[in-house]
Amino acid sequence: MPKTCDNKSVGILVWKDEKLLTIERKKYNPGFAIPAGHQDGDAPEDAARKELSEEVGLSTPELKQKLSISLPNPCKREGGTQHEWTIFEADGWTGEVKPSPEETKSYFWADREKIRKLADRLEEFAKSKNISLGSDGHGLPRLVEAANAAESWKQNPGLEPPMYFLFKELGII
């Protein structure tokens, strides 16, 4: 039986020397992102700590909420037509980055220039598919669908589509 989408997701910003922990997703959606995932009935803070541990092996005693926003990003789960996102910043995180072999292809610490290049890659991809990246995210469902279908994107991705809009709201790009 397929999982049902709760339409609530969390993401965690982990900074080190002004660089952001960035992972390449192994599964849906292909692209580069911060550790993130569904709340699955958990409180946002509990879900964020769980995702941080599961995806990259880190823990944090404190989370600072940075953003709460609704995006029309679909997911592969049943009923997943949009998500209420809560983005936290990990404060005082500990541990050594240990990427999940099931969920994470790779990771790196990205400065703002590298993040901008990943955003540029997504913008180029969207343009090649005639998809608008307006600030309201209305093109996001088509962009997610196109990115998940394109082998060229999977081989050389940029930012994961929802991350583009989240990073814009956060002022990262």
Coordinates of N, CA and C in Angstrom, one line a residue, residues 23-117:
I23 N 22.9 18.3 -0.1 CA 22.9 16.9 -0.5 C 22.4 16.7 -1.9
E24 N 22.8 15.7 -2.6 CA 22.2 15.3 -3.8 C 21.3 14.2 -3.5
R25 N 20.0 14.3 -3.8 CA 19.0 13.3 -3.6 C 19.3 12.1 -4.5
K26 N 19.1 10.9 -3.9 CA 19.2 9.7 -4.6 C 17.9 9.3 -5.3
K27 N 16.8 9.8 -4.7 CA 15.4 9.4 -5.2 C 14.7 10.7 -5.5
Y28 N 13.4 10.6 -5.7 CA 12.5 11.7 -6.0 C 12.7 12.9 -5.0
N29 N 12.9 14.0 -5.4 CA 13.2 14.7 -6.6 C 14.6 14.7 -6.9
P30 N 15.1 14.4 -8.1 CA 16.5 14.5 -8.4 C 17.0 16.0 -8.3
G31 N 18.1 16.2 -7.7 CA 18.6 17.5 -7.5 C 19.3 17.7 -6.2
F32 N 19.8 18.9 -6.0 CA 20.5 19.3 -4.8 C 19.6 20.0 -3.9
A33 N 19.7 19.7 -2.6 CA 18.8 20.2 -1.6 C 19.4 20.3 -0.2
I34 N 18.7 20.8 0.7 CA 19.1 20.7 2.1 C 18.4 19.4 2.6
P35 N 18.9 18.8 3.8 CA 18.1 17.7 4.3 C 16.7 18.1 4.6
A36 N 15.7 17.2 4.2 CA 14.3 17.6 4.2 C 13.5 16.3 4.1
G37 N 12.2 16.4 4.5 CA 11.3 15.3 4.4 C 9.9 15.6 5.0
H38 N 9.1 14.6 4.8 CA 7.7 14.8 5.3 C 7.7 14.7 6.9
Q39 N 6.7 15.4 7.4 CA 6.5 15.3 8.9 C 5.9 14.0 9.3
D40 N 5.1 13.4 8.5 CA 4.5 12.1 8.8 C 3.8 12.0 10.2
G41 N 3.1 13.1 10.5 CA 2.4 13.1 11.8 C 3.2 13.7 13.0
D42 N 4.5 13.9 12.8 CA 5.3 14.4 13.8 C 5.2 15.9 13.9
A43 N 5.5 16.5 15.1 CA 5.7 17.9 15.2 C 6.8 18.4 14.3
P44 N 6.7 19.6 13.7 CA 7.8 20.0 12.8 C 9.2 19.9 13.3
E45 N 9.4 20.2 14.6 CA 10.8 20.1 15.2 C 11.2 18.7 15.3
D46 N 10.3 17.8 15.7 CA 10.7 16.4 15.8 C 11.0 15.8 14.4
A47 N 10.2 16.1 13.4 CA 10.4 15.7 12.0 C 11.8 16.2 11.5
A48 N 12.1 17.4 11.8 CA 13.4 18.0 11.3 C 14.6 17.3 12.0
R49 N 14.5 17.1 13.2 CA 15.6 16.3 13.9 C 15.7 14.9 13.3
K50 N 14.6 14.3 13.1 CA 14.6 12.9 12.5 C 15.2 12.9 11.1
E51 N 14.8 13.8 10.2 CA 15.4 13.9 8.9 C 16.9 14.2 8.9
L52 N 17.3 15.1 9.8 CA 18.7 15.5 9.9 C 19.5 14.3 10.2
S53 N 19.0 13.5 11.2 CA 19.7 12.3 11.6 C 19.7 11.2 10.5
E54 N 18.5 11.0 9.9 CA 18.4 10.0 8.9 C 19.2 10.3 7.6
E55 N 19.1 11.5 7.1 CA 19.8 11.8 5.8 C 21.3 12.1 5.9
V56 N 21.7 12.7 7.0 CA 23.1 13.0 7.1 C 23.8 12.7 8.4
G57 N 23.1 12.0 9.3 CA 23.8 11.6 10.6 C 24.1 12.7 11.6
L58 N 23.5 13.8 11.5 CA 23.8 14.9 12.4 C 22.7 15.1 13.4
S59 N 23.0 15.7 14.5 CA 21.9 16.0 15.5 C 22.1 17.5 15.9
T60 N 21.0 18.1 16.5 CA 21.1 19.5 16.9 C 20.2 19.6 18.1
P61 N 20.7 20.4 19.1 CA 19.9 20.6 20.3 C 18.9 21.7 20.1
E62 N 19.1 22.6 19.1 CA 18.2 23.7 18.9 C 17.9 23.9 17.4
L63 N 16.7 24.2 17.1 CA 16.3 24.5 15.8 C 15.6 25.9 15.8
K64 N 16.0 26.7 14.9 CA 15.4 28.1 14.8 C 14.6 28.1 13.5
Q65 N 13.3 28.4 13.7 CA 12.4 28.4 12.5 C 12.7 29.6 11.7
K66 N 13.0 29.4 10.4 CA 13.4 30.5 9.5 C 12.3 30.8 8.5
L67 N 11.4 29.9 8.2 CA 10.4 30.1 7.1 C 9.3 29.1 7.3
S68 N 8.1 29.6 7.0 CA 6.9 28.8 6.9 C 6.2 29.2 5.6
I69 N 6.0 28.3 4.7 CA 5.4 28.7 3.4 C 4.7 27.5 2.7
S70 N 3.7 27.8 2.0 CA 3.0 26.8 1.2 C 3.5 26.8 -0.3
L71 N 3.8 25.7 -0.8 CA 4.3 25.6 -2.2 C 3.4 24.5 -2.9
P72 N 3.1 24.7 -4.2 CA 2.4 23.7 -4.9 C 3.2 22.6 -5.5
N73 N 4.2 22.1 -4.6 CA 5.0 21.1 -5.2 C 4.4 19.7 -4.9
P74 N 4.3 18.9 -6.0 CA 3.7 17.6 -5.9 C 4.8 16.6 -5.3
C75 N 4.4 15.5 -4.9 CA 5.3 14.4 -4.5 C 4.8 13.1 -5.0
K76 N 5.6 12.1 -4.8 CA 5.2 10.7 -5.4 C 4.2 10.0 -4.5
R77 N 4.0 10.5 -3.3 CA 3.0 9.9 -2.4 C 1.6 10.2 -2.8
E78 N 0.7 9.3 -2.5 CA -0.7 9.5 -2.8 C -1.2 10.8 -2.1
G79 N -1.9 11.6 -2.9 CA -2.5 12.9 -2.3 C -1.5 14.0 -2.2
G80 N -0.3 13.8 -2.7 CA 0.7 14.9 -2.5 C 0.7 15.9 -3.6
T81 N -0.2 16.9 -3.5 CA -0.4 17.9 -4.5 C 0.2 19.3 -4.1
Q82 N 0.6 19.4 -2.8 CA 1.2 20.7 -2.3 C 1.8 20.4 -1.0
H83 N 2.6 21.3 -0.5 CA 3.3 21.1 0.8 C 3.3 22.4 1.6
E84 N 3.0 22.2 2.9 CA 3.3 23.3 3.9 C 4.7 23.1 4.4
W85 N 5.6 24.0 4.0 CA 7.0 23.8 4.4 C 7.3 24.6 5.6
T86 N 8.1 24.0 6.5 CA 8.7 24.7 7.6 C 10.2 24.5 7.5
I87 N 10.9 25.6 7.4 CA 12.4 25.5 7.3 C 13.0 25.9 8.6
F88 N 13.9 25.1 9.1 CA 14.7 25.4 10.3 C 16.1 25.6 10.0
E89 N 16.8 26.3 11.0 CA 18.3 26.3 10.9 C 18.8 25.5 12.2
A90 N 19.7 24.6 11.9 CA 20.2 23.8 13.0 C 21.3 24.7 13.8
D91 N 21.1 24.9 15.0 CA 21.9 25.7 15.8 C 22.7 24.8 16.8
G92 N 24.0 24.8 16.7 CA 24.8 24.0 17.6 C 24.8 22.5 17.2
W93 N 24.7 22.3 15.9 CA 24.7 20.9 15.5 C 25.9 20.1 15.8
T94 N 25.8 18.8 15.9 CA 27.0 18.0 16.3 C 27.0 16.7 15.4
G95 N 28.1 16.1 15.4 CA 28.3 14.8 14.6 C 29.1 15.0 13.4
E96 N 29.3 13.9 12.7 CA 30.1 13.9 11.5 C 29.1 13.6 10.3
V97 N 29.2 14.3 9.2 CA 28.2 14.0 8.1 C 28.4 12.6 7.6
K98 N 27.3 11.8 7.7 CA 27.3 10.4 7.2 C 26.1 10.3 6.4
P99 N 26.2 10.4 5.1 CA 25.1 10.4 4.2 C 24.3 9.0 4.2
S100 N 23.0 9.1 4.2 CA 22.2 7.9 4.1 C 22.4 7.2 2.8
P101 N 22.8 5.9 2.7 CA 23.0 5.2 1.5 C 21.7 5.1 0.7
E102 N 20.6 5.1 1.4 CA 19.3 4.9 0.7 C 18.8 6.2 0.1
E103 N 19.1 7.4 0.7 CA 18.5 8.7 0.3 C 19.5 9.7 -0.3
T104 N 20.8 9.5 -0.1 CA 21.7 10.6 -0.4 C 22.8 10.1 -1.3
K105 N 22.9 10.7 -2.5 CA 24.0 10.3 -3.5 C 25.3 10.9 -3.0
S106 N 25.3 12.1 -2.6 CA 26.5 12.8 -2.2 C 26.2 14.0 -1.4
Y107 N 27.2 14.7 -0.9 CA 27.0 15.9 -0.1 C 28.2 16.8 -0.3
F108 N 28.1 18.1 -0.1 CA 29.2 19.0 0.0 C 28.7 20.3 0.7
W109 N 29.7 21.1 1.1 CA 29.4 22.4 1.8 C 29.5 23.4 0.7
A110 N 28.3 24.1 0.4 CA 28.2 25.0 -0.7 C 28.3 26.4 -0.3
D111 N 29.1 27.2 -0.9 CA 29.1 28.7 -0.7 C 28.0 29.2 -1.5
R112 N 27.7 30.5 -1.4 CA 26.6 31.1 -2.1 C 26.8 31.1 -3.6
E113 N 28.1 31.2 -4.0 CA 28.4 31.1 -5.5 C 28.0 29.7 -6.1
K114 N 28.3 28.7 -5.4 CA 28.0 27.3 -5.8 C 26.4 27.1 -5.8
I115 N 25.8 27.7 -4.8 CA 24.3 27.6 -4.8 C 23.7 28.3 -5.9
R116 N 24.3 29.5 -6.2 CA 23.8 30.3 -7.4 C 23.9 29.5 -8.7
K117 N 25.1 28.8 -8.8 CA 25.3 28.0 -10.0 C 24.3 26.9 -10.1

